[in-house]
PDB file of C-alpha atoms in Angstrom:
ATOM      1  CA  LEU W   1      14.489   9.003 -46.468  1.00  0.00           C
ATOM      2  CA  ILE W   2      13.872  12.062 -44.326  1.00  0.00           C
ATOM      3  CA  VAL W   3      14.562  15.265 -46.274  1.00  0.00           C
ATOM      4  CA  PHE W   4      14.806  18.760 -44.825  1.00  0.00           C
ATOM      5  CA  ARG W   5      12.827  20.902 -47.198  1.00  0.00           C
ATOM      6  CA  ASP W   6      14.476  23.750 -49.071  1.00  0.00           C
ATOM      7  CA  PRO W   7      12.204  26.777 -48.414  1.00  0.00           C
ATOM      8  CA  ALA W   8      13.142  28.189 -51.827  1.00  0.00           C
ATOM      9  CA  HIS W   9      11.280  25.363 -53.578  1.00  0.00           C
ATOM     10  CA  SER W  10       7.800  23.909 -53.230  1.00  0.00           C
ATOM     11  CA  PHE W  11       7.399  20.564 -51.493  1.00  0.00           C
ATOM     12  CA  ARG W  12       6.050  18.948 -54.658  1.00  0.00           C
ATOM     13  CA  SER W  13       8.807  20.148 -56.991  1.00  0.00           C
ATOM     14  CA  GLN W  14      11.541  19.219 -54.524  1.00  0.00           C
ATOM     15  CA  ALA W  15      10.029  15.752 -53.977  1.00  0.00           C
ATOM     16  CA  ILE W  16       9.762  15.064 -57.720  1.00  0.00           C
ATOM     17  CA  THR W  17      13.377  16.156 -58.303  1.00  0.00           C
ATOM     18  CA  LEU W  18      14.585  13.917 -55.492  1.00  0.00           C
ATOM     19  CA  ALA W  19      12.494  10.963 -56.706  1.00  0.00           C
ATOM     20  CA  ASP W  20      13.967  11.327 -60.197  1.00  0.00           C
ATOM     21  CA  LYS W  21      17.506  11.402 -58.772  1.00  0.00           C
ATOM     22  CA  ILE W  22      16.858   8.283 -56.721  1.00  0.00           C
ATOM     23  CA  LEU W  23      15.404   6.406 -59.689  1.00  0.00           C
ATOM     24  CA  SER W  24      18.273   7.458 -61.941  1.00  0.00           C
ATOM     25  CA  ALA W  25      20.932   6.593 -59.371  1.00  0.00           C
ATOM     26  CA  SER W  26      19.460   3.135 -58.837  1.00  0.00           C
ATOM     27  CA  GLY W  27      20.128   2.152 -62.446  1.00  0.00           C
ATOM     28  CA  LYS W  28      16.928   0.102 -62.298  1.00  0.00           C
ATOM     29  CA  ARG W  29      14.319   2.711 -63.073  1.00  0.00           C
ATOM     30  CA  ASP W  30      11.832   0.184 -64.413  1.00  0.00           C
ATOM     31  CA  ARG W  31      12.026  -1.897 -61.228  1.00  0.00           C
ATOM     32  CA  CYS W  32      12.106   0.824 -58.562  1.00  0.00           C
ATOM     33  CA  PHE W  33       9.210   2.835 -57.138  1.00  0.00           C
ATOM     34  CA  VAL W  34       9.185   5.845 -54.826  1.00  0.00           C
ATOM     35  CA  GLY W  35       6.328   6.561 -52.449  1.00  0.00           C
ATOM     36  CA  ILE W  36       6.154  10.128 -51.153  1.00  0.00           C
ATOM     37  CA  GLY W  37       4.590  10.903 -47.782  1.00  0.00           C
ATOM     38  CA  THR W  38       3.447  14.208 -46.351  1.00  0.00           C
ATOM     39  CA  VAL W  39       5.252  17.263 -44.982  1.00  0.00           C
ATOM     40  CA  CYS W  40       6.180  16.951 -41.302  1.00  0.00           C
ATOM     41  CA  ASP W  41       5.941  19.917 -38.949  1.00  0.00           C
ATOM     42  CA  SER W  42       7.613  17.941 -36.133  1.00  0.00           C
ATOM     43  CA  PHE W  43       9.637  14.761 -35.640  1.00  0.00           C
ATOM     44  CA  GLY W  44       6.557  13.182 -34.104  1.00  0.00           C
ATOM     45  CA  GLN W  45       4.899  13.201 -37.520  1.00  0.00           C
ATOM     46  CA  VAL W  46       7.728  11.350 -39.298  1.00  0.00           C
ATOM     47  CA  ARG W  47       6.285   7.924 -38.533  1.00  0.00           C
ATOM     48  CA  ASP W  48       2.901   8.926 -39.954  1.00  0.00           C
ATOM     49  CA  SER W  49       4.521  10.339 -43.097  1.00  0.00           C
ATOM     50  CA  TYR W  50       6.510   7.138 -43.572  1.00  0.00           C
ATOM     51  CA  GLN W  51       3.358   5.043 -43.416  1.00  0.00           C
ATOM     52  CA  LYS W  52       1.659   7.356 -45.911  1.00  0.00           C
ATOM     53  CA  SER W  53       4.585   6.856 -48.283  1.00  0.00           C
ATOM     54  CA  LEU W  54       3.907   3.111 -48.065  1.00  0.00           C
ATOM     55  CA  ILE W  55       0.240   3.705 -48.820  1.00  0.00           C
ATOM     56  CA  ALA W  56       1.307   5.752 -51.862  1.00  0.00           C
ATOM     57  CA  MET W  57       3.042   2.586 -53.108  1.00  0.00           C
ATOM     58  CA  SER W  58      -0.104   0.449 -52.848  1.00  0.00           C
ATOM     59  CA  ASP W  59      -0.273   0.097 -56.644  1.00  0.00           C
ATOM     60  CA  LEU W  60       3.149  -0.376 -58.233  1.00  0.00           C
ATOM     61  CA  ALA W  61       1.730  -0.804 -61.740  1.00  0.00           C
ATOM     62  CA  ILE W  62       1.023   2.861 -62.482  1.00  0.00           C
ATOM     63  CA  PRO W  63       3.024   4.445 -65.380  1.00  0.00           C
ATOM     64  CA  SER W  64       4.963   6.899 -63.204  1.00  0.00           C
ATOM     65  CA  ARG W  65       7.635   5.419 -60.953  1.00  0.00           C
ATOM     66  CA  TYR W  66       6.704   7.659 -58.037  1.00  0.00           C
ATOM     67  CA  ARG W  67       3.472   8.752 -56.420  1.00  0.00           C
ATOM     68  CA  PHE W  68       2.394  11.188 -53.732  1.00  0.00           C
ATOM     69  CA  TYR W  69       0.189  10.116 -50.852  1.00  0.00           C
ATOM     70  CA  ALA W  70      -3.515  10.883 -51.282  1.00  0.00           C
ATOM     71  CA  ALA W  71      -6.343  10.323 -48.830  1.00  0.00           C
ATOM     72  CA  ASP W  72      -8.320   8.285 -51.374  1.00  0.00           C
ATOM     73  CA  LEU W  73      -5.624   5.595 -51.195  1.00  0.00           C
ATOM     74  CA  GLU W  74      -6.437   4.870 -47.558  1.00  0.00           C
ATOM     75  CA  PRO W  75      -8.209   1.576 -46.733  1.00  0.00           C
ATOM     76  CA  ALA W  76     -11.943   1.819 -46.225  1.00  0.00           C
ATOM     77  CA  PRO W  77     -12.820   2.335 -42.560  1.00  0.00           C
ATOM     78  CA  SER W  78     -14.103  -0.651 -40.638  1.00  0.00           C
ATOM     79  CA  ARG W  79     -17.843  -1.207 -40.748  1.00  0.00           C
ATOM     80  CA  ASN W  80     -17.771  -2.302 -37.138  1.00  0.00           C
ATOM     81  CA  PRO W  81     -15.687   0.160 -35.069  1.00  0.00           C
ATOM     82  CA  ALA W  82     -16.994  -1.336 -31.801  1.00  0.00           C
ATOM     83  CA  LEU W  83     -15.577  -4.741 -32.746  1.00  0.00           C
ATOM     84  CA  ILE W  84     -12.213  -3.178 -33.663  1.00  0.00           C
ATOM     85  CA  LYS W  85     -12.173  -1.387 -30.298  1.00  0.00           C
ATOM     86  CA  GLN W  86     -12.928  -4.649 -28.521  1.00  0.00           C
ATOM     87  CA  GLN W  87     -10.133  -6.449 -30.394  1.00  0.00           C
ATOM     88  CA  GLU W  88      -7.684  -3.660 -29.585  1.00  0.00           C
ATOM     89  CA  LYS W  89      -8.549  -3.897 -25.884  1.00  0.00           C
ATOM     90  CA  ARG W  90      -8.155  -7.662 -25.956  1.00  0.00           C
ATOM     91  CA  MET W  91      -4.770  -7.376 -27.618  1.00  0.00           C
ATOM     92  CA  ALA W  92      -3.602  -4.707 -25.162  1.00  0.00           C
ATOM     93  CA  ASP W  93      -4.587  -7.023 -22.301  1.00  0.00           C
ATOM     94  CA  CYS W  94      -2.690  -9.903 -23.924  1.00  0.00           C
ATOM     95  CA  VAL W  95       0.476  -7.778 -24.254  1.00  0.00           C
ATOM     96  CA  ARG W  96       0.261  -6.762 -20.592  1.00  0.00           C
ATOM     97  CA  LEU W  97      -0.082 -10.431 -19.595  1.00  0.00           C
ATOM     98  CA  GLY W  98       2.734 -11.501 -21.911  1.00  0.00           C
ATOM     99  CA  ASP W  99       0.403 -13.779 -23.891  1.00  0.00           C
ATOM    100  CA  TRP W 100       2.221 -13.428 -27.209  1.00  0.00           C
ATOM    101  CA  GLU W 101       0.508 -16.423 -28.770  1.00  0.00           C
ATOM    102  CA  ALA W 102      -2.785 -14.561 -28.450  1.00  0.00           C
ATOM    103  CA  VAL W 103      -1.224 -11.347 -29.836  1.00  0.00           C
ATOM    104  CA  GLU W 104       0.059 -13.294 -32.837  1.00  0.00           C
ATOM    105  CA  GLU W 105      -3.355 -14.915 -33.320  1.00  0.00           C
ATOM    106  CA  ILE W 106      -5.145 -11.546 -33.308  1.00  0.00           C
ATOM    107  CA  ILE W 107      -2.827  -9.827 -35.798  1.00  0.00           C
ATOM    108  CA  THR W 108      -2.488 -12.765 -38.192  1.00  0.00           C
ATOM    109  CA  GLY W 109      -6.248 -13.238 -37.987  1.00  0.00           C
ATOM    110  CA  LEU W 110      -6.693  -9.626 -39.125  1.00  0.00           C
ATOM    111  CA  ILE W 111      -4.323 -10.219 -42.062  1.00  0.00           C
ATOM    112  CA  ARG W 112      -6.203 -13.342 -43.164  1.00  0.00           C
ATOM    113  CA  GLN W 113      -9.525 -11.522 -42.876  1.00  0.00           C
ATOM    114  CA  LEU W 114      -8.357  -8.631 -45.072  1.00  0.00           C
ATOM    115  CA  GLU W 115      -6.893 -11.083 -47.590  1.00  0.00           C
ATOM    116  CA  ARG W 116     -10.285 -12.815 -47.881  1.00  0.00           C
ATOM    117  CA  MET W 117     -11.911  -9.412 -48.402  1.00  0.00           C
ATOM    118  CA  GLY W 118      -9.572  -8.748 -51.355  1.00  0.00           C
ATOM    119  CA  GLU W 119      -7.776  -5.838 -49.691  1.00  0.00           C
ATOM    120  CA  PRO W 120      -4.534  -4.810 -51.494  1.00  0.00           C
ATOM    121  CA  VAL W 121      -1.579  -6.301 -49.652  1.00  0.00           C
ATOM    122  CA  LEU W 122       0.135  -2.944 -48.998  1.00  0.00           C
ATOM    123  CA  ARG W 123      -2.984  -1.552 -47.381  1.00  0.00           C
ATOM    124  CA  THR W 124      -3.145  -4.650 -45.205  1.00  0.00           C
ATOM    125  CA  GLN W 125       0.505  -4.079 -44.342  1.00  0.00           C
ATOM    126  CA  GLN W 126      -0.442  -0.631 -43.106  1.00  0.00           C
ATOM    127  CA  ARG W 127      -3.327  -1.989 -41.015  1.00  0.00           C
ATOM    128  CA  SER W 128      -1.247  -4.781 -39.491  1.00  0.00           C
ATOM    129  CA  LEU W 129       1.555  -2.338 -38.641  1.00  0.00           C
ATOM    130  CA  GLU W 130      -0.952  -0.189 -36.734  1.00  0.00           C
ATOM    131  CA  TRP W 131      -1.698  -3.237 -34.548  1.00  0.00           C
ATOM    132  CA  VAL W 132       1.997  -3.978 -34.077  1.00  0.00           C
ATOM    133  CA  TRP W 133       2.458  -0.345 -33.056  1.00  0.00           C
ATOM    134  CA  LEU W 134      -0.332  -0.750 -30.517  1.00  0.00           C
ATOM    135  CA  SER W 135       1.597  -3.662 -28.970  1.00  0.00           C
ATOM    136  CA  ASN W 136       4.745  -1.537 -28.938  1.00  0.00           C
ATOM    137  CA  ARG W 137       2.931   1.346 -27.239  1.00  0.00           C
ATOM    138  CA  ILE W 138       1.538  -0.929 -24.510  1.00  0.00           C
ATOM    139  CA  MET W 139       5.050  -2.278 -23.920  1.00  0.00           C
ATOM    140  CA  ALA W 140       6.328   1.294 -23.553  1.00  0.00           C
ATOM    141  CA  GLU W 141       3.647   1.905 -20.905  1.00  0.00           C
ATOM    142  CA  LEU W 142       4.959  -1.162 -19.058  1.00  0.00           C
ATOM    143  CA  GLY W 143       8.475   0.284 -19.133  1.00  0.00           C
ATOM    144  CA  VAL W 144       9.800  -2.050 -21.840  1.00  0.00           C
ATOM    145  CA  GLU W 145      12.277  -0.198 -24.034  1.00  0.00           C
ATOM    146  CA  THR W 146      12.196  -1.264 -27.682  1.00  0.00           C
ATOM    147  CA  ASP W 147      12.725   0.335 -31.063  1.00  0.00           C
ATOM    148  CA  ALA W 148       9.622   1.222 -33.048  1.00  0.00           C
ATOM    149  CA  PRO W 149       8.792  -1.736 -35.327  1.00  0.00           C
ATOM    150  CA  TYR W 150       8.773  -1.223 -39.090  1.00  0.00           C
ATOM    151  CA  TYR W 151       8.581  -3.428 -42.121  1.00  0.00           C
ATOM    152  CA  ALA W 152      11.959  -3.301 -43.851  1.00  0.00           C
ATOM    153  CA  VAL W 153      10.396  -3.090 -47.327  1.00  0.00           C
ATOM    154  CA  PRO W 154       6.914  -2.956 -48.849  1.00  0.00           C
ATOM    155  CA  VAL W 155       5.685  -6.524 -49.198  1.00  0.00           C
ATOM    156  CA  THR W 156       4.653  -8.002 -52.544  1.00  0.00           C
ATOM    157  CA  ASP W 157       2.221 -10.726 -51.460  1.00  0.00           C
ATOM    158  CA  TYR W 158       0.307 -11.965 -48.440  1.00  0.00           C
ATOM    159  CA  ARG W 159       2.723 -14.801 -47.688  1.00  0.00           C
ATOM    160  CA  GLN W 160       5.584 -12.319 -47.415  1.00  0.00           C
ATOM    161  CA  LEU W 161       3.417 -10.043 -45.267  1.00  0.00           C
ATOM    162  CA  MET W 162       2.572 -12.870 -42.872  1.00  0.00           C
ATOM    163  CA  LEU W 163       6.226 -13.880 -42.447  1.00  0.00           C
ATOM    164  CA  ALA W 164       7.377 -10.271 -41.986  1.00  0.00           C
ATOM    165  CA  THR W 165       4.629  -9.636 -39.422  1.00  0.00           C
ATOM    166  CA  LEU W 166       5.554 -12.742 -37.425  1.00  0.00           C
ATOM    167  CA  ASP W 167       9.153 -11.492 -37.374  1.00  0.00           C
ATOM    168  CA  LEU W 168       8.040  -8.110 -35.958  1.00  0.00           C
ATOM    169  CA  ILE W 169       5.935  -9.792 -33.282  1.00  0.00           C
ATOM    170  CA  ASN W 170       8.804 -12.103 -32.366  1.00  0.00           C
ATOM    171  CA  VAL W 171      11.160  -9.137 -31.867  1.00  0.00           C
ATOM    172  CA  LEU W 172       8.614  -7.504 -29.536  1.00  0.00           C
ATOM    173  CA  LYS W 173       8.229 -10.774 -27.607  1.00  0.00           C
ATOM    174  CA  GLN W 174      12.004 -11.125 -27.201  1.00  0.00           C
ATOM    175  CA  ASN W 175      12.280  -7.567 -25.849  1.00  0.00           C
ATOM    176  CA  TYR W 176       9.343  -8.201 -23.510  1.00  0.00           C
ATOM    177  CA  ASP W 177      10.859 -11.441 -22.173  1.00  0.00           C
ATOM    178  CA  MET W 178      14.314  -9.869 -21.722  1.00  0.00           C
ATOM    179  CA  HIS W 179      12.831  -6.959 -19.779  1.00  0.00           C
ATOM    180  CA  PHE W 180      10.744  -9.046 -17.408  1.00  0.00           C
ATOM    181  CA  ASN W 181      13.413 -11.707 -16.910  1.00  0.00           C
ATOM    182  CA  ARG W 182      15.796  -8.917 -15.904  1.00  0.00           C
ATOM    183  CA  LEU W 183      13.100  -7.314 -13.735  1.00  0.00           C
ATOM    184  CA  GLU W 184      12.312 -10.631 -12.052  1.00  0.00           C
ATOM    185  CA  PHE W 185      16.006 -11.264 -11.394  1.00  0.00           C
ATOM    186  CA  ASP W 186      16.335  -7.831  -9.750  1.00  0.00           C
ATOM    187  CA  LYS W 187      13.158  -8.310  -7.715  1.00  0.00           C
ATOM    188  CA  ILE W 188      14.193 -11.792  -6.568  1.00  0.00           C
ATOM    189  CA  HIS W 189      17.543 -10.382  -5.435  1.00  0.00           C
ATOM    190  CA  GLN W 190      15.767  -7.617  -3.491  1.00  0.00           C
ATOM    191  CA  ILE W 191      13.361 -10.102  -1.905  1.00  0.00           C
ATOM    192  CA  LYS W 192      16.101 -12.557  -0.882  1.00  0.00           C
ATOM    193  CA  GLN W 193      18.245  -9.777   0.543  1.00  0.00           C
ATOM    194  CA  PHE W 194      15.350  -8.300   2.528  1.00  0.00           C
ATOM    195  CA  ILE W 195      14.324 -11.678   3.948  1.00  0.00           C
ATOM    196  CA  THR W 196      17.933 -12.534   4.858  1.00  0.00           C
ATOM    197  CA  GLU W 197      18.399  -9.242   6.688  1.00  0.00           C
ATOM    198  CA  HIS W 198      14.981  -9.268   8.400  1.00  0.00           C
ATOM    199  CA  SER W 199      14.301 -12.978   8.871  1.00  0.00           C
ATOM    200  CA  HIS W 200      14.082 -12.464  12.645  1.00  0.00           C
ATOM    201  CA  GLU W 201      11.013 -10.285  12.110  1.00  0.00           C
ATOM    202  CA  ASP W 202       7.451 -11.356  11.386  1.00  0.00           C
ATOM    203  CA  ILE W 203       7.579 -10.909   7.606  1.00  0.00           C
ATOM    204  CA  SER W 204       4.286 -11.621   5.886  1.00  0.00           C
ATOM    205  CA  LEU W 205       3.865 -11.769   2.143  1.00  0.00           C
ATOM    206  CA  GLU W 206       1.881  -8.552   2.376  1.00  0.00           C
ATOM    207  CA  VAL W 207       4.773  -6.750   4.100  1.00  0.00           C
ATOM    208  CA  LEU W 208       7.197  -8.092   1.516  1.00  0.00           C
ATOM    209  CA  ALA W 209       4.876  -7.083  -1.324  1.00  0.00           C
ATOM    210  CA  ARG W 210       4.802  -3.472  -0.134  1.00  0.00           C
ATOM    211  CA  LYS W 211       8.575  -3.463   0.209  1.00  0.00           C
ATOM    212  CA  VAL W 212       9.285  -4.501  -3.400  1.00  0.00           C
ATOM    213  CA  ASP W 213       6.126  -3.106  -5.024  1.00  0.00           C
ATOM    214  CA  LEU W 214       4.705  -6.441  -6.184  1.00  0.00           C
ATOM    215  CA  SER W 215       1.526  -8.333  -5.323  1.00  0.00           C
ATOM    216  CA  PRO W 216       1.701 -11.126  -2.692  1.00  0.00           C
ATOM    217  CA  ILE W 217       0.396 -13.619  -5.265  1.00  0.00           C
ATOM    218  CA  TYR W 218       3.123 -12.653  -7.742  1.00  0.00           C
ATOM    219  CA  ILE W 219       5.840 -12.995  -5.083  1.00  0.00           C
ATOM    220  CA  SER W 220       4.576 -16.463  -4.194  1.00  0.00           C
ATOM    221  CA  LYS W 221       4.633 -17.341  -7.916  1.00  0.00           C
ATOM    222  CA  LEU W 222       8.211 -16.050  -8.282  1.00  0.00           C
ATOM    223  CA  PHE W 223       9.425 -18.269  -5.446  1.00  0.00           C
ATOM    224  CA  LYS W 224       7.851 -21.402  -6.853  1.00  0.00           C
ATOM    225  CA  GLU W 225       8.814 -20.831 -10.495  1.00  0.00           C
ATOM    226  CA  LYS W 226      12.246 -19.201 -10.156  1.00  0.00           C
ATOM    227  CA  LEU W 227      13.625 -20.625  -6.895  1.00  0.00           C
ATOM    228  CA  GLY W 228      11.777 -23.944  -6.690  1.00  0.00           C
ATOM    229  CA  ILE W 229      10.803 -23.268  -3.076  1.00  0.00           C
ATOM    230  CA  ASN W 230       7.886 -21.600  -1.366  1.00  0.00           C
ATOM    231  CA  TYR W 231       8.212 -18.373   0.570  1.00  0.00           C
ATOM    232  CA  ILE W 232       7.836 -19.881   4.055  1.00  0.00           C
ATOM    233  CA  ASP W 233      10.492 -22.541   3.448  1.00  0.00           C
ATOM    234  CA  PHE W 234      12.960 -19.897   2.251  1.00  0.00           C
ATOM    235  CA  LEU W 235      12.280 -17.764   5.344  1.00  0.00           C
ATOM    236  CA  THR W 236      12.725 -20.823   7.551  1.00  0.00           C
ATOM    237  CA  GLU W 237      16.022 -21.717   5.863  1.00  0.00           C
ATOM    238  CA  CYS W 238      17.306 -18.191   6.530  1.00  0.00           C
ATOM    239  CA  ARG W 239      16.323 -18.469  10.197  1.00  0.00           C
ATOM    240  CA  MET W 240      17.912 -21.887  10.593  1.00  0.00           C
ATOM    241  CA  GLY W 241      21.108 -20.625   8.952  1.00  0.00           C
ATOM    242  CA  LYS W 242      21.367 -17.867  11.540  1.00  0.00           C
ATOM    243  CA  ALA W 243      20.521 -20.315  14.326  1.00  0.00           C
ATOM    244  CA  LYS W 244      23.387 -22.623  13.297  1.00  0.00           C
ATOM    245  CA  LYS W 245      25.857 -19.750  13.541  1.00  0.00           C
ATOM    246  CA  LEU W 246      24.549 -18.753  16.978  1.00  0.00           C
ATOM    247  CA  LEU W 247      24.687 -22.365  18.252  1.00  0.00           C
ATOM    248  CA  ALA W 248      28.448 -22.259  17.744  1.00  0.00           C
ATOM    249  CA  ASP W 249      28.622 -19.996  20.812  1.00  0.00           C
ATOM    250  CA  PRO W 250      27.949 -22.124  23.945  1.00  0.00           C
ATOM    251  CA  GLU W 251      27.331 -18.989  26.026  1.00  0.00           C
ATOM    252  CA  ILE W 252      24.055 -18.193  24.181  1.00  0.00           C
ATOM    253  CA  SER W 253      20.992 -20.012  25.513  1.00  0.00           C
ATOM    254  CA  LEU W 254      18.565 -21.844  23.221  1.00  0.00           C
ATOM    255  CA  LYS W 255      15.821 -19.468  24.331  1.00  0.00           C
ATOM    256  CA  ALA W 256      17.899 -16.440  23.341  1.00  0.00           C
ATOM    257  CA  ILE W 257      18.715 -18.046  19.979  1.00  0.00           C
ATOM    258  CA  ALA W 258      15.045 -18.792  19.333  1.00  0.00           C
ATOM    259  CA  LEU W 259      14.123 -15.163  19.984  1.00  0.00           C
ATOM    260  CA  GLU W 260      17.089 -13.893  17.971  1.00  0.00           C
ATOM    261  CA  VAL W 261      16.039 -15.777  14.815  1.00  0.00           C
ATOM    262  CA  GLY W 262      12.336 -14.933  15.049  1.00  0.00           C
ATOM    263  CA  TYR W 263      10.631 -17.593  17.235  1.00  0.00           C
ATOM    264  CA  HIS W 264       8.830 -16.610  20.418  1.00  0.00           C
ATOM    265  CA  GLU W 265       8.465 -20.221  21.593  1.00  0.00           C
ATOM    266  CA  PRO W 266      11.745 -22.136  22.168  1.00  0.00           C
ATOM    267  CA  ASN W 267       9.955 -25.490  21.904  1.00  0.00           C
ATOM    268  CA  TYR W 268       8.544 -24.602  18.495  1.00  0.00           C
ATOM    269  CA  PHE W 269      11.983 -23.400  17.404  1.00  0.00           C
ATOM    270  CA  SER W 270      13.486 -26.751  18.457  1.00  0.00           C
ATOM    271  CA  LYS W 271      10.784 -28.635  16.554  1.00  0.00           C
ATOM    272  CA  VAL W 272      11.371 -26.650  13.333  1.00  0.00           C
ATOM    273  CA  PHE W 273      15.150 -26.920  13.694  1.00  0.00           C
ATOM    274  CA  LYS W 274      15.011 -30.722  14.021  1.00  0.00           C
ATOM    275  CA  LYS W 275      12.687 -30.989  11.044  1.00  0.00           C
ATOM    276  CA  MET W 276      15.126 -29.004   8.904  1.00  0.00           C
ATOM    277  CA  THR W 277      18.406 -30.584  10.124  1.00  0.00           C
ATOM    278  CA  GLU W 278      17.306 -33.963  11.581  1.00  0.00           C
ATOM    279  CA  LEU W 279      19.026 -32.921  14.797  1.00  0.00           C
ATOM    280  CA  SER W 280      17.741 -31.021  17.821  1.00  0.00           C
ATOM    281  CA  PRO W 281      19.471 -27.692  18.565  1.00  0.00           C
ATOM    282  CA  THR W 282      21.187 -29.321  21.547  1.00  0.00           C
ATOM    283  CA  GLU W 283      22.442 -32.260  19.443  1.00  0.00           C
ATOM    284  CA  TYR W 284      23.620 -29.908  16.697  1.00  0.00           C
ATOM    285  CA  ARG W 285      25.532 -27.742  19.202  1.00  0.00           C
ATOM    286  CA  SER W 286      27.098 -30.771  20.815  1.00  0.00           C
ATOM    287  CA  ASN W 287      28.299 -32.165  17.482  1.00  0.00           C
ATOM    288  CA  LEU W 288      29.590 -28.758  16.461  1.00  0.00           C
ATOM    289  CA  LEU W 289      31.560 -28.183  19.661  1.00  0.00           C
ATOM    290  CA  ASN W 290      32.968 -31.716  19.681  1.00  0.00           C
ATOM    291  CA  SER W 291      34.246 -31.305  16.123  1.00  0.00           C
ATOM    292  CA  LYS W 292      36.275 -28.272  17.225  1.00  0.00           C
ATOM    293  CA  ARG W 293      38.147 -30.097  20.005  1.00  0.00           C
TER     294      ARG W 293
END
């Protein structure tokens, strides 16, 4: 819950009153617990306050059915901050590369490590969520729009935590894949359209890369994986398609057609055309004109 504080009452008294109302309304006072976060001065602090309310619930066995966040409930800081920094960098790199198996391995490995150390499960939930948030932030930097990930409820054991964490990671992966599949589809459309319209020009992969703001290597990869054809063959098919249309006009010379579709040497054009169609340009024109009589 996000509550707008009544300035006529203190934060503590208002929180206790609200907690009591929630517990009473639930009808299950002995089975419900309320964690209370900290006051927020801006909407940007709401997420932090929510996580602190989860930390306040790290021990559900206390006599009172509600508890305020306190700094002494926080997990002990890592003894090896350099290692944590290195792991965070590795995970950020994995998110950027779309290596979600590695992301999953890193976060679940952290959970298992904290379980072996005897860390309370709710504190581990907080730590693992920080890593999930890191993945989410890197995705935002890549332009992937996704809702901030949260655990639906405080977990009760490590098995539940592991399953809930895998669900959060899977949602991030699905959003990542949807974004880049859509991006690749748009980029492929741009590339195909540009090549079709400019196939008569000397289009190198480098020129194409600058046009669509991708690397030449990535464009080559897109052709092979998404279209099942390499870049040169697609360019050649576009040129031959234009050549076939021009050959339908007997008034246009083969030399003019070769130049029109991007070949400076008519003989080389004829060689490529025959390789692609199993007919020379002259044979193709002859068959085409005869079929129209």
